[in-house]
Tab-separated table of C-alpha atoms in Angstrom:
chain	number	residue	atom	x	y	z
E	30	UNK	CA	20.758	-85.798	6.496
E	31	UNK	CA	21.634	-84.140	3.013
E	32	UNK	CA	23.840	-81.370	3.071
E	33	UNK	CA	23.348	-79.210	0.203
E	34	UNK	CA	26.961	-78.565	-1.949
E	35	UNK	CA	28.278	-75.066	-2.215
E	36	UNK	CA	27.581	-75.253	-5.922
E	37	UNK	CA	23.710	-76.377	-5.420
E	38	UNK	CA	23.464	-73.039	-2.877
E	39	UNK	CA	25.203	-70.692	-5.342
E	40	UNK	CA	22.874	-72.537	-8.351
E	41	UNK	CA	19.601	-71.616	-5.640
E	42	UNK	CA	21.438	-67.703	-5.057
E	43	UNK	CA	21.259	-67.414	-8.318
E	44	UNK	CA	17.775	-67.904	-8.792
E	45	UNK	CA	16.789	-66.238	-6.179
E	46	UNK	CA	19.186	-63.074	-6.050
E	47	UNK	CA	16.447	-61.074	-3.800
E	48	UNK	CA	17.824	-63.546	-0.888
E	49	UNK	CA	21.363	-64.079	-2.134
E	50	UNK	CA	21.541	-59.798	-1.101
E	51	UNK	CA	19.665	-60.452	1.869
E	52	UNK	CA	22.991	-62.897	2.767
E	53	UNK	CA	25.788	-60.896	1.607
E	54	UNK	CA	24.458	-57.681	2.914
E	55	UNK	CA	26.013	-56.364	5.983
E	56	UNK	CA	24.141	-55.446	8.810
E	57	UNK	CA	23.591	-51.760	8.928
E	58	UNK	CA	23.366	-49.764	11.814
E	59	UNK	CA	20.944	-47.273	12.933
E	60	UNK	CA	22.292	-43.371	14.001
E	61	UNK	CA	20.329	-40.745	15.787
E	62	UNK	CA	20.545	-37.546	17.515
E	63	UNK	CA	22.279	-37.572	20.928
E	64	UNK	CA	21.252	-36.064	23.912
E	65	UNK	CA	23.972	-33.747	23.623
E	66	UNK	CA	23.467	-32.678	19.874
E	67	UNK	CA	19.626	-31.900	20.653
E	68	UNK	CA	20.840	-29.270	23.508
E	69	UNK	CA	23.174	-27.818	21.109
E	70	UNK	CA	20.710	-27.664	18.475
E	71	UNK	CA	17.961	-25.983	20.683
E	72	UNK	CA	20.519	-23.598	22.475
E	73	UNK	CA	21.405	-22.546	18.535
E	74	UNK	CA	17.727	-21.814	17.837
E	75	UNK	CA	16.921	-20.113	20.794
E	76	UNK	CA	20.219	-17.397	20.134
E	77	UNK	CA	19.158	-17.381	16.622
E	78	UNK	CA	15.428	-16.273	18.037
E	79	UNK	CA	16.732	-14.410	20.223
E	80	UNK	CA	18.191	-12.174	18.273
E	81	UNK	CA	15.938	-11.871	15.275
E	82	UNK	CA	13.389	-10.366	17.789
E	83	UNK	CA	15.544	-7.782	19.051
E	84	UNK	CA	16.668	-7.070	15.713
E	85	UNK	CA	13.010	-6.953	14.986
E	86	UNK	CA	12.045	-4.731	17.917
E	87	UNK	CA	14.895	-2.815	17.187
E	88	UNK	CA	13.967	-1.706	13.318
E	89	UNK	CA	10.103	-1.494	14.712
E	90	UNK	CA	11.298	1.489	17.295
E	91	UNK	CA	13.595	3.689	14.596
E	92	UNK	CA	10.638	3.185	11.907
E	93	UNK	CA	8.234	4.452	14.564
E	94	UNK	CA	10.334	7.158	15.479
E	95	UNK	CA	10.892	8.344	11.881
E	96	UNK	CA	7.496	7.736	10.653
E	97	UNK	CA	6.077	10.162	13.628
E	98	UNK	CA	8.921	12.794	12.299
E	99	UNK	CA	7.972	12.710	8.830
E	100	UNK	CA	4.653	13.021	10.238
E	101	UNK	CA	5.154	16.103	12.153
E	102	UNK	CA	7.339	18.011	9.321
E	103	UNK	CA	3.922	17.666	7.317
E	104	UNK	CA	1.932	19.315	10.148
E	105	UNK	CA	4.317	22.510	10.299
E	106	UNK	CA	3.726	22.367	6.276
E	107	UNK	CA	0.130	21.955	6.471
E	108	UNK	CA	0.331	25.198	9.260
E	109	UNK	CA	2.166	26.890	6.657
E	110	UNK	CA	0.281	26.525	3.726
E	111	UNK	CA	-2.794	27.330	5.628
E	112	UNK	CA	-1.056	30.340	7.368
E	113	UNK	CA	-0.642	31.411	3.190
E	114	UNK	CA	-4.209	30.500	2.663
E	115	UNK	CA	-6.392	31.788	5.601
E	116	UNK	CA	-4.192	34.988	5.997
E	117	UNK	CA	-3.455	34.388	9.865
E	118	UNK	CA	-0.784	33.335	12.469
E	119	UNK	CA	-0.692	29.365	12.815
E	120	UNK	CA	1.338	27.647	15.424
E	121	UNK	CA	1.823	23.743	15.642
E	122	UNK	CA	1.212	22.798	19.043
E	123	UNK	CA	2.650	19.776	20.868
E	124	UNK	CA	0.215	18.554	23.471
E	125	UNK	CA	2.841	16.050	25.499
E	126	UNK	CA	-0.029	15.668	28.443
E	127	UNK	CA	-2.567	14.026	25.649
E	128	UNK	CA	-2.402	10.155	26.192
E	129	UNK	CA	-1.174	9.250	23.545
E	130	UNK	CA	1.187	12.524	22.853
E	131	UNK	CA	-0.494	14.470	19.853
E	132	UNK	CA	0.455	17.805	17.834
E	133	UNK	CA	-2.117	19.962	16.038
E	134	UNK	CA	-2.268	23.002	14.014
E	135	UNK	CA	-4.064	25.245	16.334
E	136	UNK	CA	-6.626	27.327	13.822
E	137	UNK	CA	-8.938	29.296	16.666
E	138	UNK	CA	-5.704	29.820	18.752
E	139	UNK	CA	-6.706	28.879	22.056
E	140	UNK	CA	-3.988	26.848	22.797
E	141	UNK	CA	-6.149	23.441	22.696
E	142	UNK	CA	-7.088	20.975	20.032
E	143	UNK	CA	-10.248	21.033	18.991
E	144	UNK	CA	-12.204	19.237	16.708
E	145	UNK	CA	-11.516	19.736	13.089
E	146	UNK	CA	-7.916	20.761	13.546
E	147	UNK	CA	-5.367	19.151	11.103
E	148	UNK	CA	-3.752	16.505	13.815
E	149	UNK	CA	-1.562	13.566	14.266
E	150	UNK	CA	-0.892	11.227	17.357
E	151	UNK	CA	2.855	9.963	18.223
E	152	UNK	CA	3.335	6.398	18.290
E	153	UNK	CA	4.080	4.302	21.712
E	154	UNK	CA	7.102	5.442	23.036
E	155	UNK	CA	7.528	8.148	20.735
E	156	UNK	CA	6.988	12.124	22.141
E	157	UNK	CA	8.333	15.553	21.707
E	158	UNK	CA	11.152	16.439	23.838
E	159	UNK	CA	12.048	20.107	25.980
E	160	UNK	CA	14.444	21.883	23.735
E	161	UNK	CA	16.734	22.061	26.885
E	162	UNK	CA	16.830	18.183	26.730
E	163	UNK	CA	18.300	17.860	22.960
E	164	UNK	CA	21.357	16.454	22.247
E	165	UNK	CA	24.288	18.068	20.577
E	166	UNK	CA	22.496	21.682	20.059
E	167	UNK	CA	25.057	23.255	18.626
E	168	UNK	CA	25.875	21.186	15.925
E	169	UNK	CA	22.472	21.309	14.593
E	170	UNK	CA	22.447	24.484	14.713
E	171	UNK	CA	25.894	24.673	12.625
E	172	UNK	CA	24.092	22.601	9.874
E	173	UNK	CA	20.923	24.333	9.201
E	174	UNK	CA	21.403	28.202	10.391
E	175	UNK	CA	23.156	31.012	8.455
E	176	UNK	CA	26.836	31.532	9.606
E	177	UNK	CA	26.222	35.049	10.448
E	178	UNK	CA	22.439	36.728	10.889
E	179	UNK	CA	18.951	35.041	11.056
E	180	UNK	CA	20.770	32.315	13.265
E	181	UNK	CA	18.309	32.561	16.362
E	182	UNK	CA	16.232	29.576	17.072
E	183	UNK	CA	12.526	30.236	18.991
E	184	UNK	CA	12.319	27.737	21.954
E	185	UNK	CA	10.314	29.796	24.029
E	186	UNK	CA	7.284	29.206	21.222
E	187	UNK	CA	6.119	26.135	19.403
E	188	UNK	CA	6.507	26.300	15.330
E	189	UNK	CA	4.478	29.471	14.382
E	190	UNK	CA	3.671	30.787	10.536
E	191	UNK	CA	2.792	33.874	9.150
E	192	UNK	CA	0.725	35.136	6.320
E	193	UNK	CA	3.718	34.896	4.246
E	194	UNK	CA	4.616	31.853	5.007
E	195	UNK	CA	7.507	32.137	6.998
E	196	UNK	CA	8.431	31.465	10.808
E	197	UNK	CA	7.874	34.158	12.953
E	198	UNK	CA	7.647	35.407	16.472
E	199	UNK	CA	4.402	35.729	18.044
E	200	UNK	CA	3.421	38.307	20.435
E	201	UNK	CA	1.305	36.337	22.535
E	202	UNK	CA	1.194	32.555	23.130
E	203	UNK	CA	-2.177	32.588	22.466
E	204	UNK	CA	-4.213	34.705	19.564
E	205	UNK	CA	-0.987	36.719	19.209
E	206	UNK	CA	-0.393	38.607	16.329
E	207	UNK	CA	3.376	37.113	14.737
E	208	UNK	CA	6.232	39.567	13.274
E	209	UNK	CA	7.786	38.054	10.510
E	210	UNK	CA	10.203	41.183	10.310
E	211	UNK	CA	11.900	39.172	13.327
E	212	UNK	CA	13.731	35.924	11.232
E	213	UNK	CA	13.364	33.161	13.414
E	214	UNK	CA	13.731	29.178	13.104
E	215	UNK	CA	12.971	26.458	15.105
E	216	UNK	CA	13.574	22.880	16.387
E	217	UNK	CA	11.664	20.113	17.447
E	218	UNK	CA	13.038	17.419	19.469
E	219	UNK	CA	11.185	13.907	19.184
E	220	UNK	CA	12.710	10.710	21.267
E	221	UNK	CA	11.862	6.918	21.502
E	222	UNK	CA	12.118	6.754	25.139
E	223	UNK	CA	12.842	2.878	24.824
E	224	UNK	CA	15.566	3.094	22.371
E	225	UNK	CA	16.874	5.966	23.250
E	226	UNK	CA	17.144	7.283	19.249
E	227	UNK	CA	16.700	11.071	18.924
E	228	UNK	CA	15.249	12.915	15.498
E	229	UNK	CA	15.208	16.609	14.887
E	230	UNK	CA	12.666	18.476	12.381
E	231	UNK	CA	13.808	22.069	12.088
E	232	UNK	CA	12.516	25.135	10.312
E	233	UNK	CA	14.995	27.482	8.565
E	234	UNK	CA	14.033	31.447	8.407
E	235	UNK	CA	13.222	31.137	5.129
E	236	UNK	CA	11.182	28.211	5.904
E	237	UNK	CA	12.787	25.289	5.282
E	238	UNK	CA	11.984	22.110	7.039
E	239	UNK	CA	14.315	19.153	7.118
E	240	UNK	CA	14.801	16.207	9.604
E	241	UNK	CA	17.606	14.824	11.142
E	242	UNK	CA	18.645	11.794	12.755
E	243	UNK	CA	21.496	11.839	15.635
E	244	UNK	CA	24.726	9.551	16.269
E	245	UNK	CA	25.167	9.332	19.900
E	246	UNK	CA	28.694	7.176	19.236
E	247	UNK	CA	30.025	11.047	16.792
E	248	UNK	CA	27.488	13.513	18.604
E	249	UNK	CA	26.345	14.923	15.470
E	250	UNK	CA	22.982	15.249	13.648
E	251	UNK	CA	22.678	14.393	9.726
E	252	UNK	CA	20.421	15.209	7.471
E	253	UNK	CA	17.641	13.131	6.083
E	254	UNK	CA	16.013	14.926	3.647
């Protein structure tokens, strides 16, 4: 049996170097995922889920809550303006019993919405609050009142404007005439029951309306606008 010489192989590597790498190449070997490094992988997704929806959820309940705000500061502008216009006594009414929770400018003023009045509807989980029920009372009040005179806030009435545009003090909750000789202001307290967040819209004497946001960790309000 021939043998073939070392030199005759490395003269046959040589012309075929496809196969002389095929025999110097080591063998390699093959890695994949352990069991272990899946679970740890899938435990970091789900916490990394996790949170982005909550996160999510979380920014989806303070937009709500502010968007219904900003809503309802341009109903007590649209009552005053039309209060201006129509020469008359307009209240903004918040109807808390309506599913979902609504306010309206009440133009006839029965006391009801009817068909035709200037109206929004709060978002889930979003509603007017009692005035007894608001946070941190007196700071607000500290922010947006006078220091001395005009300081007294309406809570027995919703948001009512006269015929010169001002907040005033009806005599009647409904078709009462309003005495704007009487400087008044008032707040509105709207909640998102699931987050627990709590926004203000208020209305100066002079007629000013701003919102405010609250810090439950400093108990004070802050302006937004």
């Amino acid at each position: 049996m021939l043998v073939p010489s070392p030199d005759s192989r490395n003269d046959w590597s040589r012309q075929h170097p496809f196969f002389a790498r095929r025999l110097v190449s080591a063998p390699c070997s093959q890695h994949g995922f352990s069991l272990l490094e899946m679970m740890i992988a899938v435990s970091v997704s789900l916490v990394l889920g996790v949170t982005g929806f909550v996160l999510a959820q979380s920014i989806a309940r303070a937009v709500r809550l502010s968007g219904s705000c900003t809503s309802y500061a341009n109903m007590l502008q649209t009552a005053r303006i039309r209060a201006v216009q129509d020469d008359r006594y307009y209240a903004v009414v918040s109807d808390t019993v309506a599913n979902p929770p609504r306010a309206f400018v009440d133009i006839n003023g029965n006391g009801l919405y009817d068909i035709g009045e200037p109206m929004m509807v709060f978002p889930q989980s979003v509603t007017p609050q009692p005035f007894a029920s608001g946070p941190s009372t007196g700071n607000l009040k500290l922010q947006f009142l006078p220091a001395t005179g005009q300081n007294t806030v309406n809570s027995a009435n919703p948001p009512t404007f006269g015929p010169r545009g001002l907040p005033c003090v009806p005599s009647a909750p409904v078709n009462g005439t309003c005495n704007y000789l009487q400087p008044t202001s008032y707040i509105t307290f709207v909640q998102n029951t699931l987050s627990g967040r709590w926004e203000a819209i208020t209305v100066t004497p002079a007629g000013r309306v701003r919102l405010w946001s609250y810090d439950a960790n400093s108990s004070t309000w802050s302006g937004l606008n």
